[in-house]
mmCIF file of C-alpha atoms in Angstrom:
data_model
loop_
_atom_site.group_PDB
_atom_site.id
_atom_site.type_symbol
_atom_site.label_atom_id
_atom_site.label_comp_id
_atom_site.label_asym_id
_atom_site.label_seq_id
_atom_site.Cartn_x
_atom_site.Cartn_y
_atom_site.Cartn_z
ATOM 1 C CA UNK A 1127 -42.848 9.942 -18.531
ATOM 2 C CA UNK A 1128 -44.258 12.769 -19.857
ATOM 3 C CA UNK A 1129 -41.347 15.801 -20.949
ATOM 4 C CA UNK A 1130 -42.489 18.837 -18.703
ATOM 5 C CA UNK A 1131 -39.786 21.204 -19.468
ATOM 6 C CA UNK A 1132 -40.833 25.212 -20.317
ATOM 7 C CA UNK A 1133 -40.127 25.124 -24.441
ATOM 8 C CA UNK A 1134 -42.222 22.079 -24.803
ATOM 9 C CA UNK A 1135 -45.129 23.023 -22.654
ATOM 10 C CA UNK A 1136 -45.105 26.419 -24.630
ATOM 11 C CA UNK A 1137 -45.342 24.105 -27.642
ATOM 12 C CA UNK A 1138 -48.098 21.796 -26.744
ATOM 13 C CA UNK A 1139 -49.813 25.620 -26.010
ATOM 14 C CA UNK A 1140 -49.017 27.007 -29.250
ATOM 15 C CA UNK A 1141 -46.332 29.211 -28.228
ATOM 16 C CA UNK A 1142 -43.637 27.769 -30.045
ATOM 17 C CA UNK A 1143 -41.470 25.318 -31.217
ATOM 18 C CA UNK A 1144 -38.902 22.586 -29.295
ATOM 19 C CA UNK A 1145 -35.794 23.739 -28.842
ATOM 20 C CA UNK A 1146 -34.224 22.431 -32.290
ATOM 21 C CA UNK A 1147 -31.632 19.490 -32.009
ATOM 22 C CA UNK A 1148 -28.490 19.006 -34.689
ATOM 23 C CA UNK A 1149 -26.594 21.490 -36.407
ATOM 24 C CA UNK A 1150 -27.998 24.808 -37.014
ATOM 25 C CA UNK A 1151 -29.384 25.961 -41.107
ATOM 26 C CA UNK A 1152 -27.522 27.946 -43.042
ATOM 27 C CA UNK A 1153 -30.606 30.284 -42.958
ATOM 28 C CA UNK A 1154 -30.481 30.568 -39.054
ATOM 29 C CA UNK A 1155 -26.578 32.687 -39.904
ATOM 30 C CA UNK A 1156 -28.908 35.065 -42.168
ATOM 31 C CA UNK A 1157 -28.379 38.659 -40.830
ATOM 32 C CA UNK A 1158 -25.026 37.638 -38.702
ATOM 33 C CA UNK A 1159 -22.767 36.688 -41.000
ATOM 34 C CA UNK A 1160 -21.739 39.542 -43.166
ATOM 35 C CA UNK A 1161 -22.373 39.922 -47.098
ATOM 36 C CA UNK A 1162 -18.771 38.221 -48.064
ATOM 37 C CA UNK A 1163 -15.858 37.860 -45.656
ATOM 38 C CA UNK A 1164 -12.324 37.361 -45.290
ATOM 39 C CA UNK A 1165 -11.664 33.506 -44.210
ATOM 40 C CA UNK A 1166 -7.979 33.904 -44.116
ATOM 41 C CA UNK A 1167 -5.059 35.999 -45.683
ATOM 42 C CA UNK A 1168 -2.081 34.898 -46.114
ATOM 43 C CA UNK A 1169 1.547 35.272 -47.189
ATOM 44 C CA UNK A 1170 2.442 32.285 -49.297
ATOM 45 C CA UNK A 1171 5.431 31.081 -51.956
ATOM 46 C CA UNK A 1172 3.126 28.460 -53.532
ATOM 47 C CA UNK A 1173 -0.649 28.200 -54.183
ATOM 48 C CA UNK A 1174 -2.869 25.490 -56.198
ATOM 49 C CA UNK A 1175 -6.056 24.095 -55.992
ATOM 50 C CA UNK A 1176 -7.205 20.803 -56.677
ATOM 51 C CA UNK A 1177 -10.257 18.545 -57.006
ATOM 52 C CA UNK A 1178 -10.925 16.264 -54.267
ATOM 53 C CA UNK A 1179 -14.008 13.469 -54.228
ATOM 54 C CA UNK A 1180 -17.276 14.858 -53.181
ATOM 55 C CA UNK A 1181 -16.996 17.374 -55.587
ATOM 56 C CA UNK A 1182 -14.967 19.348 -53.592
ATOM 57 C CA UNK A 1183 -11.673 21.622 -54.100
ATOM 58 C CA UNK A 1184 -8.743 21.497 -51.979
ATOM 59 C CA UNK A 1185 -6.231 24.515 -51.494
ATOM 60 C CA UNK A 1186 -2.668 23.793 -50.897
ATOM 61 C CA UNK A 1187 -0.389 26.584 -49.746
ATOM 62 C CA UNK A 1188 3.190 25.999 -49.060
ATOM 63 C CA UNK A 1189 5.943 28.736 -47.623
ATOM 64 C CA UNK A 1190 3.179 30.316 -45.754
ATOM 65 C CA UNK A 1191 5.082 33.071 -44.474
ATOM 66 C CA UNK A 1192 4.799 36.394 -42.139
ATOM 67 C CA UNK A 1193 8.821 37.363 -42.866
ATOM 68 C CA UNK A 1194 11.561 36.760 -45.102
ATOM 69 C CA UNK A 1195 15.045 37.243 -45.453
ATOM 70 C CA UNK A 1196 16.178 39.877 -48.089
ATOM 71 C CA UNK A 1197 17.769 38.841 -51.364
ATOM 72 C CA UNK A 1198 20.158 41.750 -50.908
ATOM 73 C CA UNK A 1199 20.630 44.472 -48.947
ATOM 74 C CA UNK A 1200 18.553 47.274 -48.286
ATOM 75 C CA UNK A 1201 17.275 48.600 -50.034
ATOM 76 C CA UNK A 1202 15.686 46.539 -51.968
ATOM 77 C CA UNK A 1203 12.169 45.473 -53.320
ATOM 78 C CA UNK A 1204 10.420 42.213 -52.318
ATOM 79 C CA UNK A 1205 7.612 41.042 -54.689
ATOM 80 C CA UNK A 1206 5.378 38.641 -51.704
ATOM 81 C CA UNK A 1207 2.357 37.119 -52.711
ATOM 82 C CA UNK A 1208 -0.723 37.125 -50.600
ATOM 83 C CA UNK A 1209 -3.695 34.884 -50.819
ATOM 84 C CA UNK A 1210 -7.218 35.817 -49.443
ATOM 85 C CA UNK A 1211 -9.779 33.214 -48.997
ATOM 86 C CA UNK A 1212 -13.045 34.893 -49.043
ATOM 87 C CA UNK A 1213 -16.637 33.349 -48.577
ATOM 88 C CA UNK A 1214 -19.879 34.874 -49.884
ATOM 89 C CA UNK A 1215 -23.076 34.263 -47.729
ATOM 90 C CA UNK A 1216 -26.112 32.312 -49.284
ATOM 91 C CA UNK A 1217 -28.865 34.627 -50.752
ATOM 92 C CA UNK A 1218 -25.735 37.480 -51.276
ATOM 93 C CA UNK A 1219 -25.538 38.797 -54.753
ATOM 94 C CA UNK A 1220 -22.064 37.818 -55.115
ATOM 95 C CA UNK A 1221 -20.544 40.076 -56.513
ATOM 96 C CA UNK A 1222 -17.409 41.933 -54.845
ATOM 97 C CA UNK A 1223 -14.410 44.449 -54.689
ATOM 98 C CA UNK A 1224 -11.123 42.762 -52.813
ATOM 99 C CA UNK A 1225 -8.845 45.982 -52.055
ATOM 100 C CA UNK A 1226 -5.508 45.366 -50.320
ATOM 101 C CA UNK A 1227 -3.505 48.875 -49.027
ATOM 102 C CA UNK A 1228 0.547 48.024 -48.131
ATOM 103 C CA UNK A 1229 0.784 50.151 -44.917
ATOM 104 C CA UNK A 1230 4.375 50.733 -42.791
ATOM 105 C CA UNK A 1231 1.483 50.698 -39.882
ATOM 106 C CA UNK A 1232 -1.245 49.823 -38.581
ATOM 107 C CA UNK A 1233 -2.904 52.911 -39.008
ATOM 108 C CA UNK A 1234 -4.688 54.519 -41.876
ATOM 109 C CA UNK A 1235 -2.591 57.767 -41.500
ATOM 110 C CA UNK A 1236 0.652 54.762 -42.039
ATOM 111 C CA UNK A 1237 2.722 55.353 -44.769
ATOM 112 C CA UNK A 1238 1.070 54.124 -48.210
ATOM 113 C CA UNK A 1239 3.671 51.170 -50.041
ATOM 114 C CA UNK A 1240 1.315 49.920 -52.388
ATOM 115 C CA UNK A 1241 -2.601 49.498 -53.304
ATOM 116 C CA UNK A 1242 -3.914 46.847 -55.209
ATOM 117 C CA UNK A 1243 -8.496 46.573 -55.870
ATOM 118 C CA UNK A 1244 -9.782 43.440 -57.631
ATOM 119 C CA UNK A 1245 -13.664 43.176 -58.472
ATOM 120 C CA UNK A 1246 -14.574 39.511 -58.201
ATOM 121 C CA UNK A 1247 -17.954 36.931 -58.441
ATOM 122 C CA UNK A 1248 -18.053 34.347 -56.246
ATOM 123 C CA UNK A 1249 -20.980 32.163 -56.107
ATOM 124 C CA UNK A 1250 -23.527 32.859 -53.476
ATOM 125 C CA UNK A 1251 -23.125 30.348 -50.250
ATOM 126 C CA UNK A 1252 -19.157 29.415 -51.884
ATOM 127 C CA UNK A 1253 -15.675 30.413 -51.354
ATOM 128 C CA UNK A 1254 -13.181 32.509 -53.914
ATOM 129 C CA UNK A 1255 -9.571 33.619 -53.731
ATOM 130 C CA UNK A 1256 -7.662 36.761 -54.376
ATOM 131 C CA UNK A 1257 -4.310 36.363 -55.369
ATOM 132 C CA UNK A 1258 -2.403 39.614 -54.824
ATOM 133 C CA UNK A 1259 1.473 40.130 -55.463
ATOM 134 C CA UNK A 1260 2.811 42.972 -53.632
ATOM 135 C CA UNK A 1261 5.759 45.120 -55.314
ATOM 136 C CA UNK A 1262 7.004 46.718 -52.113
ATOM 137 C CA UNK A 1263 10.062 49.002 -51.640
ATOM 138 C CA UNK A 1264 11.826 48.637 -48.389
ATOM 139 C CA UNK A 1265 14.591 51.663 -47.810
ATOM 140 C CA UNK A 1266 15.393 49.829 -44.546
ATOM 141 C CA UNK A 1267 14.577 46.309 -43.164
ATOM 142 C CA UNK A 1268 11.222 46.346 -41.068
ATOM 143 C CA UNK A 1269 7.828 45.653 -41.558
ATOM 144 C CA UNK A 1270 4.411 46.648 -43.523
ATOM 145 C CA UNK A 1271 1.695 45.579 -42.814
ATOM 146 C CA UNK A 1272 -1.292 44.128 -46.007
ATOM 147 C CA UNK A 1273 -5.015 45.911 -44.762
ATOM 148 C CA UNK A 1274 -7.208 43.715 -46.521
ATOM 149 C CA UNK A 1275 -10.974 44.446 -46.680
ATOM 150 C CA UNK A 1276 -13.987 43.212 -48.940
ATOM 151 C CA UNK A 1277 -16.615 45.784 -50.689
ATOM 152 C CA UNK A 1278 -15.216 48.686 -47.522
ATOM 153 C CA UNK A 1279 -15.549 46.309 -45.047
ATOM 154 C CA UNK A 1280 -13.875 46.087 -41.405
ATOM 155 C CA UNK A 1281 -9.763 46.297 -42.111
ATOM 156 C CA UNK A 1282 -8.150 42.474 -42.471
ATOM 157 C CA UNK A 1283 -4.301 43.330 -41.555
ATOM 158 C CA UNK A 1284 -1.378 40.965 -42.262
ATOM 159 C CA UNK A 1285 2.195 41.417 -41.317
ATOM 160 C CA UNK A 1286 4.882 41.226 -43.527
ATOM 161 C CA UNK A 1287 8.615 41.254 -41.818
ATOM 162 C CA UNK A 1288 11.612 42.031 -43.968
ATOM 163 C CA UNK A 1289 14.790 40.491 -42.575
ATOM 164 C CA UNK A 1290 18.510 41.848 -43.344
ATOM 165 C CA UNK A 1291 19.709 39.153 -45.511
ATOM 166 C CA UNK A 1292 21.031 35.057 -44.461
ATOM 167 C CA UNK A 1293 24.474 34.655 -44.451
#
């Protein structure tokens, strides 16, 4: 039986192509997917890569955290460490700028803890990390937040809770 359906009829005409079948090309992302982006951010205790077959890397990431428990009380300064996975598009220069504001809020007029900016070069269509440790003064238990962005970028934020301390 012969396949009547509108997209190949256009192509039998010259109009155009099949609809295409399998996973799309990494070219068909170009001009959606932004320059470089932030995969994931993360509080962690523990970070290492590793070689796996293939080649291919493996990330392992233990005490992933979004609070902790104070070693003492307040107040007190915390030194977390927070990992960003970020991925560079193919055909990108790759080339970046990883900057990391410690807000008490959300917002940009939130109280200022700590700034940390990292260039980086990631290879174009690959993945990098930022490793950033945080040296934030707490007066009072509560929360900051980490607003994470790539070359000014849209805002990444991660929460960081501090407890009063375990007993």
């Amino acid at each position: 039986p012969r396949n009547l359906s509108p997209d190949h009829i256009r192509a039998e005409r010259g109009r155009g192509a099949p609809p295409r079948r399998g996973p799309p090309s990494p070219s068909s992302f170009a001009g959606i997917l932004p320059p470089m982006q932030i995969v994931s951010a993360l509080f962690v205790e523990n970070f290492e890569m590793r070689q796996a077959p293939g080649p291919s890397t493996r990330i392992d990431m233990t005490g992933v955290m979004f609070s902790q428990a104070a070693p003492s009380p307040a107040p007190v300064t915390v030194t977390p460490h927070l990992v960003a996975l970020i991925h560079c598009s193919e055909g990108e220069v790759g080339n970046g700028v990883f900057e990391v504001i410690f807000r008490r809020g959300l917002d940009e007029e939130s109280e200022q803890v700590a700034r940390n900016v990292s260039p980086f070069t990631v290879e174009p269509g690959k993945f990098t990390y930022r490793l950033v440790r945080g040296e934030l003064d707490f007066p009072d238990y509560g929360q900051v937040f980490a607003h994470c962005r790539v070359d000014h970028g849209p805002w990444h934020p991660v929460p960081f809770t501090l407890l009063p301390p375990a007993e």
